[in-house]
GROMACS .gro file of C-alpha atoms in nm:
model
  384
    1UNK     CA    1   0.030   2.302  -1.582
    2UNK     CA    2   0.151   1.930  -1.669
    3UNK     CA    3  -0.110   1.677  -1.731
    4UNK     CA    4  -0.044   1.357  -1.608
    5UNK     CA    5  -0.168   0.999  -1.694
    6UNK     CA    6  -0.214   0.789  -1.339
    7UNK     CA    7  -0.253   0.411  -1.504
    8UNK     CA    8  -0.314   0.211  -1.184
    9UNK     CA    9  -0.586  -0.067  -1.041
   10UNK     CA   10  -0.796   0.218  -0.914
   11UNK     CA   11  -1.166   0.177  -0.829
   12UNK     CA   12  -1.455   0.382  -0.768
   13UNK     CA   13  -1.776   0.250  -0.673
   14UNK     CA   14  -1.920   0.292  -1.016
   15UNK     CA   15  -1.699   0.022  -1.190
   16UNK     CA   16  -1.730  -0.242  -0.869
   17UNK     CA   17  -2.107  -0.202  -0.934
   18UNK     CA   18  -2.094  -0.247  -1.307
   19UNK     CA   19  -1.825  -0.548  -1.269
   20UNK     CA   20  -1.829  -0.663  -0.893
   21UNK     CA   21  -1.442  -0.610  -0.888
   22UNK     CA   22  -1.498  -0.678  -0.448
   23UNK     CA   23  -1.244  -0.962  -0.481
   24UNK     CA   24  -0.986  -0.745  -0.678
   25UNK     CA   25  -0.984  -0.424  -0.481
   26UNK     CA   26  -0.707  -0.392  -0.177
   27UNK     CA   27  -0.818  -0.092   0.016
   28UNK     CA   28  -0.471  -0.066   0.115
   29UNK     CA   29  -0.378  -0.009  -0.265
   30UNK     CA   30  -0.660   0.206  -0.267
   31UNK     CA   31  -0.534   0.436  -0.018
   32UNK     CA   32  -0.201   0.449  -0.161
   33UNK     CA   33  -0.318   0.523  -0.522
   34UNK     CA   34  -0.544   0.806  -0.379
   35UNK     CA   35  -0.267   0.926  -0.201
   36UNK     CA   36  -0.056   0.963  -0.507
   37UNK     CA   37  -0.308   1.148  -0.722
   38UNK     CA   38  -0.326   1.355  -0.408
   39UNK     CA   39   0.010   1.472  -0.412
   40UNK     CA   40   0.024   1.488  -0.756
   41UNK     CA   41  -0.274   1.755  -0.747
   42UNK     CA   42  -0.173   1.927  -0.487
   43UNK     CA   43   0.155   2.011  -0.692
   44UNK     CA   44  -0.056   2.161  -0.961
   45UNK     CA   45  -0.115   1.895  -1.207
   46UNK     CA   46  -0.400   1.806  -1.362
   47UNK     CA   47  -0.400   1.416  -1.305
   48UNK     CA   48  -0.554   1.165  -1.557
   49UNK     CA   49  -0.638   0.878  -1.410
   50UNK     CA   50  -0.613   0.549  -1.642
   51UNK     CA   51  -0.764   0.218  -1.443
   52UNK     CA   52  -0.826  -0.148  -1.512
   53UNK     CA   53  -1.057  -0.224  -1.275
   54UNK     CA   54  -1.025  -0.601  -1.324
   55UNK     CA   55  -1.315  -0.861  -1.258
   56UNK     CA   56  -1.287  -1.201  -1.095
   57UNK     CA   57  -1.579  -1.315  -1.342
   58UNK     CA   58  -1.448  -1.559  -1.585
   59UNK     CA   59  -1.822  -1.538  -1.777
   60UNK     CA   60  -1.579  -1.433  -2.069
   61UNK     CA   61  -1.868  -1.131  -2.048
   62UNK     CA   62  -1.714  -0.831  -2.222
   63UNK     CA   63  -1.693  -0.515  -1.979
   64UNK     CA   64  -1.682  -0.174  -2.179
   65UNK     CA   65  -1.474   0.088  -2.036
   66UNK     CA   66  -1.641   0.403  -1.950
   67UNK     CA   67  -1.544   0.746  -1.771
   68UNK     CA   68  -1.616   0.744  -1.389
   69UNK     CA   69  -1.962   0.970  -1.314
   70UNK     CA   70  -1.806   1.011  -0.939
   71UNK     CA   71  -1.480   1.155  -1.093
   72UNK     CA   72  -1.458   1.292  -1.449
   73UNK     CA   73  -1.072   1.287  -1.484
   74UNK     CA   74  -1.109   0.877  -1.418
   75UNK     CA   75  -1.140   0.641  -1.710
   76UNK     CA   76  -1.171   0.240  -1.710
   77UNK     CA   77  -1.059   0.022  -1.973
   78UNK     CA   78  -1.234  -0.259  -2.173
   79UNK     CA   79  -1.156  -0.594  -2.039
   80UNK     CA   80  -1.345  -0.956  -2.050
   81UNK     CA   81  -1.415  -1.186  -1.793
   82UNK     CA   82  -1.126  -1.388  -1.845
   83UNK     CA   83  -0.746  -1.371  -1.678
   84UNK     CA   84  -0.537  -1.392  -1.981
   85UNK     CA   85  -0.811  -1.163  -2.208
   86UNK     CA   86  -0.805  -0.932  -1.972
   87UNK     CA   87  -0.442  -0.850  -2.006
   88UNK     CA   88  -0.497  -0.843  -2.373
   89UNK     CA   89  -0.833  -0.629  -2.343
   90UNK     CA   90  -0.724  -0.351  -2.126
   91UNK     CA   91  -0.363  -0.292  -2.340
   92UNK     CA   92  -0.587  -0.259  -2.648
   93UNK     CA   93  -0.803  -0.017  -2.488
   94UNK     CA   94  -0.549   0.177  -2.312
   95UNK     CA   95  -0.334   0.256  -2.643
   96UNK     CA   96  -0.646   0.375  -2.827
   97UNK     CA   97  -0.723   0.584  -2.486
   98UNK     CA   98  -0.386   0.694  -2.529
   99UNK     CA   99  -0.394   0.811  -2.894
  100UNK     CA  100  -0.713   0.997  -2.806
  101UNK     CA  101  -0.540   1.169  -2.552
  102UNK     CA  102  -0.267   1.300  -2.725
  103UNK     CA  103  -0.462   1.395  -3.014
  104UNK     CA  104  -0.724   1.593  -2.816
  105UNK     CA  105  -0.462   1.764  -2.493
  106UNK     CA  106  -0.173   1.604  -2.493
  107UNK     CA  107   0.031   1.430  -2.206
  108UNK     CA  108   0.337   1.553  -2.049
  109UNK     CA  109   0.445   1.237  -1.870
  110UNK     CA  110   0.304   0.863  -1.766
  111UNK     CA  111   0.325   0.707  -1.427
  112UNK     CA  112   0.229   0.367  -1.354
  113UNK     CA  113   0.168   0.116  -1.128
  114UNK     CA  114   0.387  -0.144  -1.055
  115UNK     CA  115   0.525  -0.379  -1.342
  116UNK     CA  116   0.190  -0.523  -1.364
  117UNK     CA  117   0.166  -0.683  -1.717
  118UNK     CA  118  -0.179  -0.443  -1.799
  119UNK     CA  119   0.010  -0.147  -1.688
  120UNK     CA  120   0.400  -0.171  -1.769
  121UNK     CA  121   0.395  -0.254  -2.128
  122UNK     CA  122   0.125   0.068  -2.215
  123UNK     CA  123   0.381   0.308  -2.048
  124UNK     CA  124   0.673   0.163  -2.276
  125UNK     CA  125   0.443   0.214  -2.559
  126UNK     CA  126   0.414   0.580  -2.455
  127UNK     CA  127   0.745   0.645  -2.422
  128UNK     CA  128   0.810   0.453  -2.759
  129UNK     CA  129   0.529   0.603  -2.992
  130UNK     CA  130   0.555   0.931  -2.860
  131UNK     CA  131   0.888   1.031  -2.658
  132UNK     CA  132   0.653   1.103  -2.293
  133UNK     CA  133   0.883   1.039  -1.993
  134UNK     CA  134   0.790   0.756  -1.734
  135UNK     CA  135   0.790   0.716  -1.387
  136UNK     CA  136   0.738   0.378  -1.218
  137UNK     CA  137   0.536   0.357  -0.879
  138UNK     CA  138   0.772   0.074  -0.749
  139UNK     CA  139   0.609  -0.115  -0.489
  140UNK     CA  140   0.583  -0.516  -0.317
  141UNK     CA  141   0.853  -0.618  -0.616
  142UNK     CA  142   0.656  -0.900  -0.765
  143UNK     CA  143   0.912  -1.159  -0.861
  144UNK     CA  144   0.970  -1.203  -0.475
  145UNK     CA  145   0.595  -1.241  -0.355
  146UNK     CA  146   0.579  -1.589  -0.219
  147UNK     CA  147   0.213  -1.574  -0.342
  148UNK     CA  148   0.309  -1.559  -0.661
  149UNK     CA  149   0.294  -1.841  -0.911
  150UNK     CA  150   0.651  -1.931  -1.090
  151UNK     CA  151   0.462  -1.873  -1.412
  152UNK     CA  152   0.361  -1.543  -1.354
  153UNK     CA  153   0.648  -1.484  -1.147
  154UNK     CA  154   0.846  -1.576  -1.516
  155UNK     CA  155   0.652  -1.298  -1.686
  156UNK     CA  156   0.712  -1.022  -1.428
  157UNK     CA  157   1.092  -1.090  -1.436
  158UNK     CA  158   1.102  -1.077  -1.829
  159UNK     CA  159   0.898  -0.717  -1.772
  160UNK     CA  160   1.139  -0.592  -1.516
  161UNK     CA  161   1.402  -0.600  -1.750
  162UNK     CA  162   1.242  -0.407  -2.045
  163UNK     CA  163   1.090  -0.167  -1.775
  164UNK     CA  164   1.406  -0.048  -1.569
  165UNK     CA  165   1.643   0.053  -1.811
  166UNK     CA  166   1.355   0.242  -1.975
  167UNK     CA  167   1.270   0.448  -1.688
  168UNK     CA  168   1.292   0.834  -1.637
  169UNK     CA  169   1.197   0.843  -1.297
  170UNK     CA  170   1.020   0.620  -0.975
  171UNK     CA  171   0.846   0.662  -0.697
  172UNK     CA  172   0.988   0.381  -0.450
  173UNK     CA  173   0.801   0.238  -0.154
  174UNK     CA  174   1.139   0.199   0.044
  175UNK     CA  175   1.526   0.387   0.021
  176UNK     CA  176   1.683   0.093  -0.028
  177UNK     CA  177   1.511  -0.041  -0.332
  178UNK     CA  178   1.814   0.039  -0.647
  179UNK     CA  179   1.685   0.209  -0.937
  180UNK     CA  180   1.892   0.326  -1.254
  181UNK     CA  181   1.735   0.664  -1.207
  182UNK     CA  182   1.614   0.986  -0.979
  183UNK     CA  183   1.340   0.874  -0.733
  184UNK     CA  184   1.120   1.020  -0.477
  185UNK     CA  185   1.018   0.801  -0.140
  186UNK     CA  186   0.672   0.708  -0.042
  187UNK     CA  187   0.620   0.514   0.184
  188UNK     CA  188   0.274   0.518   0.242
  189UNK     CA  189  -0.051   0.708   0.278
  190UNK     CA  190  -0.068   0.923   0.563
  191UNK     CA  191  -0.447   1.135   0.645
  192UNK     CA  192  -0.411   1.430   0.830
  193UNK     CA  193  -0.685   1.457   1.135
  194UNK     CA  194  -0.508   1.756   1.244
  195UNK     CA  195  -0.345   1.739   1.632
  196UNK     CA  196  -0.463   1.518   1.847
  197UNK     CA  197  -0.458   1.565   2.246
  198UNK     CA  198  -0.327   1.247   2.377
  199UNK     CA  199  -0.600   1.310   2.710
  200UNK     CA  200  -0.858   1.274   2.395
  201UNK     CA  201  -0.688   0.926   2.309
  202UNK     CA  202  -0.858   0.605   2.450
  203UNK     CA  203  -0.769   0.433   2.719
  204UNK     CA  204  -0.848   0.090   2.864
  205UNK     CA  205  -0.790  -0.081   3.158
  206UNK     CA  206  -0.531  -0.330   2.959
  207UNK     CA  207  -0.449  -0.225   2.591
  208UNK     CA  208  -0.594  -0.371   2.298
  209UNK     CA  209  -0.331  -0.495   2.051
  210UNK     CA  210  -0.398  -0.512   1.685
  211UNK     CA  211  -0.257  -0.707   1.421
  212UNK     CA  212  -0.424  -0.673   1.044
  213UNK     CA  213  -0.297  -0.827   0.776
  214UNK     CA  214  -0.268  -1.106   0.558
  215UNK     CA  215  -0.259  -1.430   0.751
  216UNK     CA  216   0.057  -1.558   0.597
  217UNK     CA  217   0.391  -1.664   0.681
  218UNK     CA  218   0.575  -1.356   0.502
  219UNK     CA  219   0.344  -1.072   0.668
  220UNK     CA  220   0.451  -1.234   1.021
  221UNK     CA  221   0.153  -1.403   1.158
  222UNK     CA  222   0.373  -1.703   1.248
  223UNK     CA  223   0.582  -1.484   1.426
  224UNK     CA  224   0.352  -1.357   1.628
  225UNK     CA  225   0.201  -1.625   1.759
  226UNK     CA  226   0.518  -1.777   1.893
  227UNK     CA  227   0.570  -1.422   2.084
  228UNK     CA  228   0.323  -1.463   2.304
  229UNK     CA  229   0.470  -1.761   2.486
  230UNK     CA  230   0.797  -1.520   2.566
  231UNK     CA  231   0.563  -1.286   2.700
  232UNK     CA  232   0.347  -1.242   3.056
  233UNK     CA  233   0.196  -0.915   3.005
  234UNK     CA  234  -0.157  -0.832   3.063
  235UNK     CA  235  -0.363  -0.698   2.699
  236UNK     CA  236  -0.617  -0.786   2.458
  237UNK     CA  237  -0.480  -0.933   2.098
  238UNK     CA  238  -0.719  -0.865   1.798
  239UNK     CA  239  -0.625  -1.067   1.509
  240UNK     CA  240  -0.785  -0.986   1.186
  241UNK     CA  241  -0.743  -1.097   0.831
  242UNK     CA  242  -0.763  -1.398   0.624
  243UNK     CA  243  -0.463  -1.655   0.488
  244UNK     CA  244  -0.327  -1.957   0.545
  245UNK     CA  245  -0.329  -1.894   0.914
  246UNK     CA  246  -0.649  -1.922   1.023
  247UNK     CA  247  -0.645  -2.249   1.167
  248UNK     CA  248  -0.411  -2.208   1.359
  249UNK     CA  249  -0.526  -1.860   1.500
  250UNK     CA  250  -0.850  -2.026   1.569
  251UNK     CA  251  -0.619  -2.323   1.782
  252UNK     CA  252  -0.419  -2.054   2.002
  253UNK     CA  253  -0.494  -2.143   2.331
  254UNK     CA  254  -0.342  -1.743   2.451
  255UNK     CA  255  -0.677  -1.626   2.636
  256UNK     CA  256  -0.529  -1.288   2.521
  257UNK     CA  257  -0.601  -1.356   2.125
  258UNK     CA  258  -0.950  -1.292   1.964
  259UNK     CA  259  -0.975  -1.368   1.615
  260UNK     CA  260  -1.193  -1.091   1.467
  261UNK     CA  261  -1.187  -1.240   1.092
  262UNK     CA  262  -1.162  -1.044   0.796
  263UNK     CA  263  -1.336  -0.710   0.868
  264UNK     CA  264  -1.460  -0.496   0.559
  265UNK     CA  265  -1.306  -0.135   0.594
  266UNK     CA  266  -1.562   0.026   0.806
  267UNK     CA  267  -1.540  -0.248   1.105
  268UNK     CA  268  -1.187  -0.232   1.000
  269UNK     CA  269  -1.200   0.117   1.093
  270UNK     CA  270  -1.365   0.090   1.388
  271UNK     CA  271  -1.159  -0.157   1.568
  272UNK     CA  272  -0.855   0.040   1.435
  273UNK     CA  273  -1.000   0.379   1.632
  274UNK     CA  274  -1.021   0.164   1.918
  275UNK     CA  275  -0.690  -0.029   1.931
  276UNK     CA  276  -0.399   0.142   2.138
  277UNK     CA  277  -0.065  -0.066   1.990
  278UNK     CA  278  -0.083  -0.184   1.661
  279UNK     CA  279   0.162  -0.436   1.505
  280UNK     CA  280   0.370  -0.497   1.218
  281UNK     CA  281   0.519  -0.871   1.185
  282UNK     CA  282   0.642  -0.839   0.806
  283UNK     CA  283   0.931  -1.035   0.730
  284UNK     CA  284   1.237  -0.872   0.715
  285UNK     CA  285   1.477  -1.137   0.631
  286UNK     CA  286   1.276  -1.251   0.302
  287UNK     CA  287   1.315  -1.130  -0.045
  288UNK     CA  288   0.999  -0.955  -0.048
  289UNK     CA  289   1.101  -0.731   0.236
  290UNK     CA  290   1.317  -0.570   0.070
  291UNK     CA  291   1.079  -0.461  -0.217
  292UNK     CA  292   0.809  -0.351   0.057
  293UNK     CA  293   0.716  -0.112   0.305
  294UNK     CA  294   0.406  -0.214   0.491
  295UNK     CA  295   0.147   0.065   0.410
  296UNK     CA  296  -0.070  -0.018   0.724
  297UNK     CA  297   0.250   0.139   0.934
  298UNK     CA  298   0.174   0.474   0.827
  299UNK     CA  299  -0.197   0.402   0.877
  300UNK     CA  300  -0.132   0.381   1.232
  301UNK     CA  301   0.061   0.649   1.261
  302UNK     CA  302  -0.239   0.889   1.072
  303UNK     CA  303  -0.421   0.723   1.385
  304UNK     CA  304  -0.148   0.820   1.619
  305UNK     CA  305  -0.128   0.435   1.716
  306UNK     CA  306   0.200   0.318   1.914
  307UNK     CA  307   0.373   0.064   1.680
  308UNK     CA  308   0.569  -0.247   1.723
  309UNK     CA  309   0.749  -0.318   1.395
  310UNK     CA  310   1.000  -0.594   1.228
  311UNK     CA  311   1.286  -0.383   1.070
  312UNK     CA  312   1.180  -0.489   0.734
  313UNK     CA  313   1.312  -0.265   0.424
  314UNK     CA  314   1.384   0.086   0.579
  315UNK     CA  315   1.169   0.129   0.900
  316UNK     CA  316   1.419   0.143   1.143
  317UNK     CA  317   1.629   0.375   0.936
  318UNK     CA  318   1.343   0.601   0.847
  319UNK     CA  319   1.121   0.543   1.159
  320UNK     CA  320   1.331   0.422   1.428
  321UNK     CA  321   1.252   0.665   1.728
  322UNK     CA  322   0.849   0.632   1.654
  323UNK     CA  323   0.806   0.256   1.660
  324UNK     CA  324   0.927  -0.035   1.870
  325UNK     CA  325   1.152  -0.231   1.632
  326UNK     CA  326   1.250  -0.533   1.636
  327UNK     CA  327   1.515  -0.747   1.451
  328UNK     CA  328   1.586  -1.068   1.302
  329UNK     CA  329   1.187  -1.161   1.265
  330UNK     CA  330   1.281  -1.278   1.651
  331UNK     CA  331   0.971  -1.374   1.842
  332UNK     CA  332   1.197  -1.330   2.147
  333UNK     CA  333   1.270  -0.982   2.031
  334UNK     CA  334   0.900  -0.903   1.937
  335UNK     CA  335   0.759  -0.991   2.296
  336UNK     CA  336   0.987  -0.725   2.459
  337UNK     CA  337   0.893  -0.471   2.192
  338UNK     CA  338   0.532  -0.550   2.280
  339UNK     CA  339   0.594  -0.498   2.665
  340UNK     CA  340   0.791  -0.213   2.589
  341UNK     CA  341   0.511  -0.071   2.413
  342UNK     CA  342   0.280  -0.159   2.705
  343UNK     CA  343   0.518   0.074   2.969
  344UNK     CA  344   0.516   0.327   2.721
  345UNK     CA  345   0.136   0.326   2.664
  346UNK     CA  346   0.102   0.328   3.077
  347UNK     CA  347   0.325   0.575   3.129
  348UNK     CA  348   0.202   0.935   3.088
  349UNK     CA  349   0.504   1.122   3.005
  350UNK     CA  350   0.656   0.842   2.752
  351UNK     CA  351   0.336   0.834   2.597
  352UNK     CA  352   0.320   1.186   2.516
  353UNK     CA  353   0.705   1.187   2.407
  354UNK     CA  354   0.628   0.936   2.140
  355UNK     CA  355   0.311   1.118   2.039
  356UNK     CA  356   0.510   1.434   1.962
  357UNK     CA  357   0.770   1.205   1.792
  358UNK     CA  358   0.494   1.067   1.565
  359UNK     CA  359   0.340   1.409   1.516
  360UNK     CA  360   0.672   1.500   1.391
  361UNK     CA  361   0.685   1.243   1.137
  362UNK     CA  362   0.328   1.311   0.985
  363UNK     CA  363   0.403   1.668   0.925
  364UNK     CA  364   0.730   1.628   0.766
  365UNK     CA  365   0.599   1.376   0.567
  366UNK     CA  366   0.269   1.578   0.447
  367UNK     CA  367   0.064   1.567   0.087
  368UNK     CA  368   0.255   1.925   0.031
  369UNK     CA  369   0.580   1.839   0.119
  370UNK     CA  370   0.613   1.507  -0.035
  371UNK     CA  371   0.430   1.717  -0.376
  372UNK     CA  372   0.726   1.938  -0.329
  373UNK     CA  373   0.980   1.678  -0.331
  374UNK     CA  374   0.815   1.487  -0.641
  375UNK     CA  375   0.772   1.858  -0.876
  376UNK     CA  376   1.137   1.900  -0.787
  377UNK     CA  377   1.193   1.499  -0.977
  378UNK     CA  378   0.980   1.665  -1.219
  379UNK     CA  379   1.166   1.963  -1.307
  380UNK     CA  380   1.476   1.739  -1.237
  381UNK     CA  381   1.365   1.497  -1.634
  382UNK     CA  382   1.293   1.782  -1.767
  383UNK     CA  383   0.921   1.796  -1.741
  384UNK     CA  384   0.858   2.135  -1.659
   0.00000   0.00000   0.00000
């Protein structure tokens, strides 16, 4: 059996009690890293799990690290209340964690989250100090996130270029990020409910529309918004989320829009179970795109949603004949795949076709197939 070491931001709700981490933890990132300790169990690994857990306190309080009481094989590192210490804090911890492992069981290979400057430089050391391969989780390349500071932005650039040449493997969010190395896709976290009768799905007398996300220019909220005077057709919009956007949301004059405002994940859910279309207005023609692959598309499809996407990084190549694409961030373009989505949702036989379409996708993109695919990378570096 190969024992991996998972280091990620992962939380459990033991560490968000002891540091109240709220402001830090994406549940979309949380879905995602579940997912991949998932699949990495489910191909017979015993998975490690290696987290920051970082704080928005800056009390300069020190945090120790501790092992998870909800999951045993889940370990936090030391960090203080302060940015810059905690970078420091949680590298220091993680190489003694490190040592101790590989004195006590031994590691067969590292993979790690992102080139996040508390998680890229400990899998170097690995592979430095002691020869382990590693494997990059490549996702939302952060020298192209608009949101990011040009200081920061500095640092992650500088890391890329130590990290890629080092790299034995990745997992890649999209197929057309490059990588000098073999790689396995994921595109996102997908939950199996099992089959779903589409006369159990539903229905209202005009469909509610959903679009979650952050309320900034590069997820597509502007976008949006100009759509809807290129469209006529009769449905409810539910905005949620929270961004630069707001104001403007809250201006709309569209008696079709209803600003929900940022939901925790339980209302999230709920509105989610009760949407029938469900939107995705991520840039494609910006930098970041092409580092990306909105996780919240393959949400919707778990939830057997209809979806109207941008063609940002692969989704038309990978998903074209489940969602409504459109191109060329074109608010033009996204009204008619919104009213296209609308005849398919009111339309019986359509509906059911794209239903089967999406089933389709979910099963050939399941926790044991896509643990198939990433033993097979394994095997393929030579860990065995």
């Amino acid at each position: 059996m190969r024992r991996i070491l998972y280091i990620a931001n992962y939380y459990l709700e033991d560490v968000i009690e002891q540091r109240q981490s709220n402001a830090f933890v994406s549940q979309a990132g949380q879905n995602k890293g579940q997912y991949i300790i998932d699949v990495l169990r489910m191909g017979g690994n015993e998975v490690v799990v290696w987290s920051n857990a970082w704080t928005s306190s800056r009390s300069m309080k020190v945090y120790r690290g501790f092992q998870s009481k909800e999951d045993p094989n889940v370990y936090y590192a030391d960090i203080i209340g302060f940015p810059m210490l905690n970078v420091w804090a949680c590298r220091h911890s993680a190489k003694k964690f490190l040592r101790a492992q590989m004195r006590e069981r031994g590691l067969d290979v590292i993979v790690f989250y992102n080139m996040r400057l508390e998680n890229a430089p400990v899998a170097l050391y690995a592979k430095k100090k002691y020869g382990l391969p590693i494997i990059l989780q490549y996702e939302d390349g952060l020298t192209t996130d608009a949101n990011i500071g040009s200081i920061k932005r500095m640092f992650y650039r500088r890391m890329e270029r130590k990290v890629l040449p080092a790299l034995d493997a990745a997992f890649l969010v999209n197929s057309k990020i490059r990588v000098p190395c073999p790689s396995v896709v994921i595109r996102g976290a997908l939950r199996d409910k099992g089959v779903m009768q589409t006369e159990d799905m539903k229905k209202h007398e005009i469909p509610i529309v959903l679009f979650a996300s952050t309320l900034d220019r590069q997820r597509g909220i502007y976008v949006l918004l100009e759509s809807l005077k290129w469209t006529d057709a009769k449905f409810e919009l539910y905005i949620t989320g929270k961004g630069e956007a707001i104001s403007e949301i809250e201006a709309c004059r569209d008696e079709r829009v209803k600003y929900l405002g940022y939901l925790d994940y339980d209302r999230y859910q709920k509105v989610l179970s009760d949407a029938d279309i469900c939107i995705n207005a991520q840039l494609a023609y910006h930098e970041f795109g092409n580092f990306s692959f909105p996780s919240k598309i393959y949400e919707y499809l778990s939830e057997r949603k209809l979806v109207v996407s941008s063609d940002v990084a692969d989704a038309k190549e990978s998903l074209g004949n489940v969602l409504f694409v459109y191109e060329n961030d074109s608010p033009i373009l996204l009204a008619e795949q919104m009213e296209a989505a609308i005849e398919c949702w009111k339309d019986r036989r359509a509906f059911e076709i794209r239903q089967y379409a999406i089933e389709k996708v979910l099963k050939e993109n399941s926790i044991d197939k896509v643990a198939n695919r990433v033993n097979r990378m394994l095997e393929s570096i030579g860990v065995n």
